[in-house]
Amino acid sequence: MKITKIDTFTVKGLAWPWLFCAVRTDEGITGYSEFGFGRLAHGIVGLVKDFEDVLVGKDPRPVEQNYEAMRRMSEYSFGGATQQAIAGIELALWDIKGKAAGMPVHELLGGPTRSEQRVYWSHLATYQVAFSEILGTPAVESWDDIRALVRQALDAGYTGFKTNFVTPGGGGRRPLFLTSTDKVASRDFLADAVTQIETMRDEAGPDIDIMVDINQNFRPEGQIKIAQALEPYDITWLEIDNLSADALKKVRSSTRTTILTGERLLTTHEYYPYFEAGAMDVIKLDLQWQGLISARQVANMAYHYEMNVAPHNFNGHLSTFQTMNLCATVNNVKISESDPVQTPWRDELFTNVPEISGGMVKIPDGPGWGTDLNEDAAAKYLVDG
Ligand SMILES: [Mg+2]
């Protein structure tokens, strides 16, 4: 079997574009992937094009060998968007290998380690505040509206949810998007933040997992204030994307709140300082950005440190199928992410949608990832240009 061509699709998503890769072969098998950070679509798609030259004519099935060929070719532009482009191709190669073998990807790697995976409802309130017009949902105008969103997740059977800091009213102000580059956690912000989590905890009750993600919006000084202010509400983690392992260690040492990080890290080389510093309690992986080889290396590194991972997954359904295959190849998953409220045209883009019930996703058992990109549907929603 030989690779004949690699195509990419940049498709309209809710917050920013979604990227898909299709690796085509001379035996009629096409491998698909969902990958990369869509706001850098032109650059990442361009990088995929650069890698196409070294892969056309090669057998797609020795995935590790093809992965190393791409890594070696790009040694002087290591990490970042380069790794995300490599991930797009690598993930599509796994899909080909699974389809050729008639097995799910997890089975190629010794799985499944589980038959279903617990997930949390992510971006609760965040998306409804920011994108109510696209979603066709009511504007979020009060803390009671926030309560109703919590109730919606619980009624759907989820036992955990994640939110970002939002403030209802005025069309839904999002303080995090308005935070200046100074990244100050002001007194007003902290007061609203406490009100939000207090309201959510009150509505959810004591038995529901609540996660909070502040991304890279504050300095460690503000991160400490937020982490300490949330201690009474027993959140499952505070998610912080902080590029200094030492600074994050200081945050973690200052609070009883559990700290998760890793979303901005892609390879074991980048995660290593955080492991060594003892800067995190739970580790974020992102298969779509890292690729399966790197994500499993990090999960296995976490295993060495007696720690659990929590995969990032906020895009289309192929991303969920890929992530569930990853979960089914490792033994140290705390919980995974899922976005029940998303782009209205999401279901159209895929041949299969995930089976979710009671906050649990069934591990896919179809060949490859278990779903394909519907290329005709993708063509309808391409980002112009
Ligand atoms: Mg995050």
CSV table of C-alpha atoms and ligand atoms in Angstrom, one decimal:
chain,number,residue,atom,x,y,z
A,1,MET,CA,0.0,0.0,0.0
A,2,LYS,CA,1.3,3.5,-0.9
A,3,ILE,CA,0.3,7.0,0.0
A,4,THR,CA,-0.9,8.9,-3.1
A,5,LYS,CA,-2.1,12.3,-1.7
A,6,ILE,CA,-2.8,14.2,1.4
A,7,ASP,CA,-5.8,16.6,1.5
A,8,THR,CA,-6.9,19.0,4.3
A,9,PHE,CA,-10.3,20.6,5.0
A,10,THR,CA,-10.7,23.8,7.0
A,11,VAL,CA,-14.3,23.8,8.2
A,12,LYS,CA,-16.3,26.4,10.0
A,13,GLY,CA,-16.6,25.6,13.8
A,14,LEU,CA,-18.3,27.4,16.7
A,15,ALA,CA,-15.4,29.4,18.1
A,16,TRP,CA,-12.9,28.9,15.3
A,17,PRO,CA,-12.3,26.6,12.3
A,18,TRP,CA,-11.9,22.8,12.6
A,19,LEU,CA,-9.1,21.1,10.6
A,20,PHE,CA,-9.3,17.7,9.0
A,21,CYS,CA,-6.7,15.7,7.2
A,22,ALA,CA,-7.4,12.9,4.6
A,23,VAL,CA,-4.5,10.6,3.6
A,24,ARG,CA,-5.3,8.7,0.4
A,25,THR,CA,-3.8,5.5,-0.8
A,26,ASP,CA,-3.5,3.4,-4.0
A,27,GLU,CA,-5.7,0.7,-2.4
A,28,GLY,CA,-8.7,2.9,-2.0
A,29,ILE,CA,-8.4,3.3,1.8
A,30,THR,CA,-8.5,6.9,3.1
A,31,GLY,CA,-7.4,7.7,6.6
A,32,TYR,CA,-9.0,10.7,8.3
A,33,SER,CA,-8.0,12.8,11.2
A,34,GLU,CA,-9.2,15.9,13.1
A,35,PHE,CA,-6.3,17.9,14.3
A,36,GLY,CA,-4.5,21.1,15.1
A,37,PHE,CA,-5.5,24.5,16.4
A,38,GLY,CA,-7.9,26.0,13.8
A,39,ARG,CA,-7.0,29.6,14.4
A,40,LEU,CA,-3.7,28.9,12.7
A,41,ALA,CA,-5.3,27.1,9.8
A,42,HIS,CA,-3.3,28.6,6.9
A,43,GLY,CA,0.0,27.8,8.6
A,44,ILE,CA,-0.8,24.3,9.8
A,45,VAL,CA,-2.4,23.3,6.5
A,46,GLY,CA,0.8,24.7,4.8
A,47,LEU,CA,2.9,22.5,7.1
A,48,VAL,CA,0.9,19.4,6.1
A,49,LYS,CA,1.6,20.2,2.5
A,50,ASP,CA,5.3,20.3,3.3
A,51,PHE,CA,5.2,16.9,4.9
A,52,GLU,CA,3.2,15.4,2.0
A,53,ASP,CA,6.3,15.5,-0.2
A,54,VAL,CA,8.2,13.0,2.1
A,55,LEU,CA,5.2,10.7,2.5
A,56,VAL,CA,3.8,10.2,-1.0
A,57,GLY,CA,4.9,6.8,-2.3
A,58,LYS,CA,5.5,5.5,1.2
A,59,ASP,CA,3.6,2.7,2.9
A,60,PRO,CA,1.3,4.4,5.4
A,61,ARG,CA,1.2,1.4,7.9
A,62,PRO,CA,4.6,1.7,9.6
A,63,VAL,CA,3.2,4.7,11.6
A,64,GLU,CA,6.1,5.1,13.9
A,65,GLN,CA,8.6,5.2,11.0
A,66,ASN,CA,6.6,7.7,9.1
A,67,TYR,CA,6.2,9.8,12.3
A,68,GLU,CA,10.0,9.8,12.8
A,69,ALA,CA,10.5,10.8,9.2
A,70,MET,CA,8.4,13.9,9.7
A,71,ARG,CA,10.0,14.7,13.0
A,72,ARG,CA,13.5,14.5,11.5
A,73,MET,CA,12.5,16.6,8.5
A,74,SER,CA,11.3,19.3,10.9
A,75,GLU,CA,14.0,19.1,13.5
A,76,TYR,CA,14.8,22.8,13.2
A,77,SER,CA,11.2,23.9,13.6
A,78,PHE,CA,10.3,21.6,16.5
A,79,GLY,CA,7.0,21.7,18.4
A,80,GLY,CA,4.1,24.0,18.2
A,81,ALA,CA,2.3,24.2,14.8
A,82,THR,CA,4.8,21.7,13.3
A,83,GLN,CA,3.9,19.1,15.9
A,84,GLN,CA,0.2,19.7,15.2
A,85,ALA,CA,0.6,19.2,11.5
A,86,ILE,CA,2.6,16.0,12.1
A,87,ALA,CA,-0.2,14.9,14.4
A,88,GLY,CA,-2.8,15.5,11.7
A,89,ILE,CA,-1.0,13.1,9.3
A,90,GLU,CA,0.0,10.6,12.0
A,91,LEU,CA,-3.6,10.3,13.2
A,92,ALA,CA,-4.8,9.7,9.7
A,93,LEU,CA,-2.1,7.0,9.3
A,94,TRP,CA,-3.5,5.2,12.3
A,95,ASP,CA,-6.9,5.3,10.8
A,96,ILE,CA,-5.5,3.7,7.6
A,97,LYS,CA,-3.7,1.0,9.6
A,98,GLY,CA,-6.8,0.2,11.6
A,99,LYS,CA,-9.0,0.0,8.5
A,100,ALA,CA,-6.4,-2.2,6.7
A,101,ALA,CA,-6.4,-4.5,9.7
A,102,GLY,CA,-10.2,-4.4,10.2
A,103,MET,CA,-9.6,-3.3,13.8
A,104,PRO,CA,-10.2,-0.2,15.9
A,105,VAL,CA,-7.0,1.8,16.6
A,106,HIS,CA,-7.1,0.9,20.3
A,107,GLU,CA,-7.0,-2.8,19.4
A,108,LEU,CA,-3.7,-2.3,17.4
A,109,LEU,CA,-2.2,-0.9,20.7
A,110,GLY,CA,-3.3,-3.6,23.1
A,111,GLY,CA,-6.7,-2.2,23.9
A,112,PRO,CA,-9.4,-1.8,24.9
A,113,THR,CA,-8.6,-1.0,28.4
A,114,ARG,CA,-12.2,-0.1,29.0
A,115,SER,CA,-15.6,-0.4,27.3
A,116,GLU,CA,-16.8,3.1,28.1
A,117,GLN,CA,-15.2,6.4,29.3
A,118,ARG,CA,-16.6,8.9,31.7
A,119,VAL,CA,-16.8,12.4,30.3
A,120,TYR,CA,-17.7,15.8,31.6
A,121,TRP,CA,-20.0,18.4,29.9
A,122,SER,CA,-17.5,21.1,28.9
A,123,HIS,CA,-17.8,24.9,28.3
A,124,LEU,CA,-21.0,24.9,30.3
A,125,ALA,CA,-22.3,28.5,30.3
A,126,THR,CA,-19.2,29.6,28.3
A,127,TYR,CA,-20.6,28.7,24.9
A,128,GLN,CA,-24.2,29.8,25.8
A,129,VAL,CA,-22.9,33.2,26.9
A,130,ALA,CA,-20.6,33.7,24.0
A,131,PHE,CA,-22.5,32.1,21.1
A,132,SER,CA,-26.2,32.1,21.9
A,133,GLU,CA,-27.1,33.5,18.5
A,134,ILE,CA,-25.2,30.8,16.5
A,135,LEU,CA,-26.5,28.1,18.9
A,136,GLY,CA,-30.1,29.5,18.8
A,137,THR,CA,-30.2,29.4,22.6
A,138,PRO,CA,-31.6,32.1,24.9
A,139,ALA,CA,-29.2,34.9,26.0
A,140,VAL,CA,-27.8,34.3,29.5
A,141,GLU,CA,-29.0,37.3,31.5
A,142,SER,CA,-28.9,36.2,35.2
A,143,TRP,CA,-27.4,33.9,37.7
A,144,ASP,CA,-30.7,32.0,37.5
A,145,ASP,CA,-30.0,31.4,33.8
A,146,ILE,CA,-26.6,29.9,34.8
A,147,ARG,CA,-28.5,27.6,37.3
A,148,ALA,CA,-30.7,26.5,34.4
A,149,LEU,CA,-27.6,25.5,32.4
A,150,VAL,CA,-26.3,23.4,35.3
A,151,ARG,CA,-29.7,21.7,35.5
A,152,GLN,CA,-29.6,21.0,31.8
A,153,ALA,CA,-26.3,19.1,32.1
A,154,LEU,CA,-27.5,17.1,35.1
A,155,ASP,CA,-30.8,16.3,33.5
A,156,ALA,CA,-28.8,15.0,30.5
A,157,GLY,CA,-27.1,12.5,32.9
A,158,TYR,CA,-23.7,14.1,33.2
A,159,THR,CA,-22.0,13.8,36.6
A,160,GLY,CA,-19.5,16.5,36.0
A,161,PHE,CA,-19.1,19.7,34.1
A,162,LYS,CA,-16.5,22.3,33.3
A,163,THR,CA,-16.9,26.0,33.0
A,164,ASN,CA,-15.0,29.2,32.3
A,165,PHE,CA,-15.6,32.4,34.1
A,166,VAL,CA,-18.5,34.3,32.6
A,167,THR,CA,-20.8,37.0,33.8
A,168,PRO,CA,-24.5,37.0,32.8
A,169,GLY,CA,-26.3,40.1,31.6
A,170,GLY,CA,-25.5,42.7,29.1
A,171,GLY,CA,-25.6,40.1,26.3
A,172,GLY,CA,-23.2,38.0,28.3
A,173,ARG,CA,-20.0,39.6,29.2
A,174,ARG,CA,-17.0,37.3,29.1
A,175,PRO,CA,-14.4,38.7,31.5
A,176,LEU,CA,-11.7,36.3,30.3
A,177,PHE,CA,-11.9,37.6,26.7
A,178,LEU,CA,-11.7,41.1,28.1
A,179,THR,CA,-8.8,40.5,30.3
A,180,SER,CA,-6.0,42.8,29.3
A,181,THR,CA,-2.5,41.5,28.6
A,182,ASP,CA,-1.7,42.5,32.2
A,183,LYS,CA,-3.8,39.5,33.2
A,184,VAL,CA,-4.9,41.0,36.5
A,185,ALA,CA,-7.5,39.2,38.7
A,186,SER,CA,-9.2,42.3,39.9
A,187,ARG,CA,-11.4,42.5,43.0
A,188,ASP,CA,-14.5,42.8,40.8
A,189,PHE,CA,-13.5,39.8,38.8
A,190,LEU,CA,-12.8,37.7,41.9
A,191,ALA,CA,-16.2,38.6,43.3
A,192,ASP,CA,-18.0,37.5,40.2
A,193,ALA,CA,-15.9,34.4,40.0
A,194,VAL,CA,-16.9,33.3,43.5
A,195,THR,CA,-20.6,34.1,42.8
A,196,GLN,CA,-20.5,32.0,39.7
A,197,ILE,CA,-19.0,28.9,41.3
A,198,GLU,CA,-21.0,29.3,44.5
A,199,THR,CA,-24.2,29.4,42.3
A,200,MET,CA,-23.1,26.4,40.3
A,201,ARG,CA,-22.2,24.3,43.4
A,202,ASP,CA,-25.5,25.3,45.0
A,203,GLU,CA,-27.5,24.2,42.0
A,204,ALA,CA,-25.4,21.0,41.4
A,205,GLY,CA,-25.2,19.8,45.0
A,206,PRO,CA,-22.2,18.2,46.6
A,207,ASP,CA,-21.9,15.1,44.5
A,208,ILE,CA,-21.2,16.6,41.1
A,209,ASP,CA,-17.7,17.3,39.7
A,210,ILE,CA,-17.1,20.9,38.8
A,211,MET,CA,-14.0,21.9,36.8
A,212,VAL,CA,-12.9,25.4,36.2
A,213,ASP,CA,-10.6,26.5,33.3
A,214,ILE,CA,-8.8,29.9,33.4
A,215,ASN,CA,-6.5,29.0,30.5
A,216,GLN,CA,-3.6,31.5,30.3
A,217,ASN,CA,-5.6,34.5,31.5
A,218,PHE,CA,-3.8,35.4,34.8
A,219,ARG,CA,-0.4,35.7,36.3
A,220,PRO,CA,0.6,33.2,39.1
A,221,GLU,CA,-0.3,35.9,41.7
A,222,GLY,CA,-3.9,36.0,40.3
A,223,GLN,CA,-4.0,32.3,39.9
A,224,ILE,CA,-3.2,31.8,43.6
A,225,LYS,CA,-6.0,34.3,44.5
A,226,ILE,CA,-8.5,32.4,42.3
A,227,ALA,CA,-7.4,28.9,43.6
A,228,GLN,CA,-7.7,30.0,47.2
A,229,ALA,CA,-11.1,31.8,46.7
A,230,LEU,CA,-12.6,28.6,45.2
A,231,GLU,CA,-11.4,26.3,48.0
A,232,PRO,CA,-14.8,26.3,49.8
A,233,TYR,CA,-16.6,24.9,46.6
A,234,ASP,CA,-14.6,21.7,46.4
A,235,ILE,CA,-13.9,21.9,42.6
A,236,THR,CA,-12.3,18.9,40.9
A,237,TRP,CA,-9.6,21.0,39.3
A,238,LEU,CA,-8.5,24.4,38.4
A,239,GLU,CA,-7.1,24.3,34.9
A,240,ILE,CA,-4.1,26.7,34.3
A,241,ASP,CA,-2.0,26.9,31.2
A,242,ASN,CA,1.1,28.4,32.7
A,243,LEU,CA,4.4,28.2,30.8
A,244,SER,CA,6.6,28.3,33.9
A,245,ALA,CA,6.7,25.0,35.8
A,246,ASP,CA,8.3,26.6,38.8
A,247,ALA,CA,5.6,29.3,39.0
A,248,LEU,CA,2.9,26.7,38.7
A,249,LYS,CA,4.5,24.7,41.4
A,250,LYS,CA,4.2,27.8,43.6
A,251,VAL,CA,0.5,28.1,42.8
A,252,ARG,CA,-0.1,24.4,43.5
A,253,SER,CA,1.8,24.7,46.9
A,254,SER,CA,-0.3,27.6,47.9
A,255,THR,CA,-3.8,26.0,47.7
A,256,ARG,CA,-5.9,23.0,48.5
A,257,THR,CA,-7.5,23.3,45.0
A,258,THR,CA,-6.4,20.6,42.6
A,259,ILE,CA,-4.3,21.9,39.7
A,260,LEU,CA,-4.4,20.6,36.1
A,261,THR,CA,-2.2,21.7,33.3
A,262,GLY,CA,-0.8,20.6,30.0
A,263,GLU,CA,-2.9,22.0,27.2
A,264,ARG,CA,-0.1,24.1,25.8
A,265,LEU,CA,2.4,21.3,26.0
A,266,LEU,CA,2.9,18.8,23.2
A,267,THR,CA,5.8,16.4,23.8
A,268,THR,CA,7.4,14.6,26.7
A,269,HIS,CA,10.2,17.2,26.5
A,270,GLU,CA,7.8,20.0,27.2
A,271,TYR,CA,5.9,18.1,30.0
A,272,TYR,CA,9.0,16.9,31.8
A,273,PRO,CA,9.8,20.1,33.8
A,274,TYR,CA,6.2,20.0,35.1
A,275,PHE,CA,6.5,16.4,36.3
A,276,GLU,CA,9.9,17.1,37.8
A,277,ALA,CA,8.8,20.3,39.6
A,278,GLY,CA,5.6,18.6,41.0
A,279,ALA,CA,3.7,21.4,39.4
A,280,MET,CA,0.4,19.5,38.6
A,281,ASP,CA,-2.0,17.1,40.1
A,282,VAL,CA,-3.7,16.0,36.8
A,283,ILE,CA,-2.3,16.2,33.3
A,284,LYS,CA,-4.1,17.5,30.2
A,285,LEU,CA,-3.4,15.7,26.9
A,286,ASP,CA,-4.6,16.8,23.5
A,287,LEU,CA,-4.5,14.0,21.0
A,288,GLN,CA,-5.6,16.3,18.2
A,289,TRP,CA,-2.6,18.6,18.8
A,290,GLN,CA,0.0,16.1,20.0
A,291,GLY,CA,-0.7,13.0,17.9
A,292,LEU,CA,-1.3,9.6,19.3
A,293,ILE,CA,2.3,8.6,19.7
A,294,SER,CA,3.2,11.7,21.8
A,295,ALA,CA,0.0,11.6,23.8
A,296,ARG,CA,0.6,8.0,24.8
A,297,GLN,CA,4.2,8.7,25.7
A,298,VAL,CA,3.0,11.5,28.0
A,299,ALA,CA,0.2,9.2,29.5
A,300,ASN,CA,2.9,6.6,30.1
A,301,MET,CA,5.2,9.2,31.7
A,302,ALA,CA,2.2,10.1,33.9
A,303,TYR,CA,1.8,6.5,34.8
A,304,HIS,CA,5.4,6.4,36.0
A,305,TYR,CA,4.7,9.4,38.3
A,306,GLU,CA,1.4,7.7,39.6
A,307,MET,CA,-0.7,10.3,37.9
A,308,ASN,CA,-3.8,10.4,35.8
A,309,VAL,CA,-4.5,12.2,32.5
A,310,ALA,CA,-7.6,14.1,31.3
A,311,PRO,CA,-7.8,14.4,27.5
A,312,HIS,CA,-8.8,17.7,25.9
A,313,ASN,CA,-11.6,17.3,23.4
A,314,PHE,CA,-13.7,20.2,22.3
A,315,ASN,CA,-14.2,20.0,18.5
A,316,GLY,CA,-16.0,17.6,16.1
A,317,HIS,CA,-17.0,14.0,16.6
A,318,LEU,CA,-13.9,12.6,14.9
A,319,SER,CA,-11.9,14.3,17.7
A,320,THR,CA,-14.1,12.4,20.2
A,321,PHE,CA,-13.6,9.0,18.4
A,322,GLN,CA,-9.9,9.6,18.3
A,323,THR,CA,-9.8,10.6,22.0
A,324,MET,CA,-11.9,7.5,23.0
A,325,ASN,CA,-9.5,5.3,21.2
A,326,LEU,CA,-6.6,6.9,23.2
A,327,CYS,CA,-8.5,6.4,26.5
A,328,ALA,CA,-8.9,2.7,25.5
A,329,THR,CA,-5.2,2.2,25.2
A,330,VAL,CA,-4.1,3.5,28.6
A,331,ASN,CA,-4.9,2.8,32.2
A,332,ASN,CA,-4.7,6.2,33.8
A,333,VAL,CA,-7.6,8.4,32.7
A,334,LYS,CA,-9.3,10.6,35.3
A,335,ILE,CA,-12.1,11.8,33.0
A,336,SER,CA,-12.3,13.0,29.4
A,337,GLU,CA,-13.9,16.2,27.9
A,338,SER,CA,-17.0,16.4,25.8
A,339,ASP,CA,-18.9,19.3,24.3
A,340,PRO,CA,-22.6,18.4,24.1
A,341,VAL,CA,-23.5,21.9,22.9
A,342,GLN,CA,-21.5,22.7,19.8
A,343,THR,CA,-21.6,23.9,16.2
A,344,PRO,CA,-25.2,23.2,14.9
A,345,TRP,CA,-23.8,21.4,11.8
A,346,ARG,CA,-21.5,19.1,13.7
A,347,ASP,CA,-23.5,15.9,13.2
A,348,GLU,CA,-23.7,16.4,9.5
A,349,LEU,CA,-19.9,16.3,9.1
A,350,PHE,CA,-19.3,12.7,10.2
A,351,THR,CA,-20.5,9.2,9.2
A,352,ASN,CA,-21.0,8.2,12.9
A,353,VAL,CA,-21.6,10.1,16.0
A,354,PRO,CA,-20.5,9.1,19.5
A,355,GLU,CA,-22.8,7.0,21.7
A,356,ILE,CA,-23.2,8.9,25.0
A,357,SER,CA,-25.4,8.0,27.9
A,358,GLY,CA,-25.3,9.0,31.5
A,359,GLY,CA,-22.1,10.9,31.0
A,360,MET,CA,-20.4,7.8,29.6
A,361,VAL,CA,-19.1,7.4,26.0
A,362,LYS,CA,-19.0,4.0,24.5
A,363,ILE,CA,-15.5,3.1,23.2
A,364,PRO,CA,-15.8,2.8,19.4
A,365,ASP,CA,-15.4,-0.6,17.9
A,366,GLY,CA,-15.4,0.2,14.2
A,367,PRO,CA,-12.2,-0.1,12.1
A,368,GLY,CA,-9.8,2.8,12.4
A,369,TRP,CA,-11.2,5.6,14.5
A,370,GLY,CA,-14.8,4.4,14.0
A,371,THR,CA,-16.1,7.4,12.1
A,372,ASP,CA,-15.1,9.1,8.9
A,373,LEU,CA,-15.3,12.7,7.8
A,374,ASN,CA,-18.2,13.2,5.4
A,375,GLU,CA,-16.3,15.1,2.7
A,376,ASP,CA,-19.4,16.3,0.9
A,377,ALA,CA,-20.7,17.8,4.1
A,378,ALA,CA,-17.3,19.3,4.9
A,379,ALA,CA,-17.3,20.9,1.5
A,380,LYS,CA,-20.5,22.8,2.4
A,381,TYR,CA,-19.0,24.4,5.4
A,382,LEU,CA,-15.5,25.2,4.2
A,383,VAL,CA,-14.0,28.4,5.5
A,384,ASP,CA,-13.8,30.8,2.5
A,385,GLY,CA,-10.4,30.9,1.1
B,1,MG,MG,-8.3,24.1,28.9
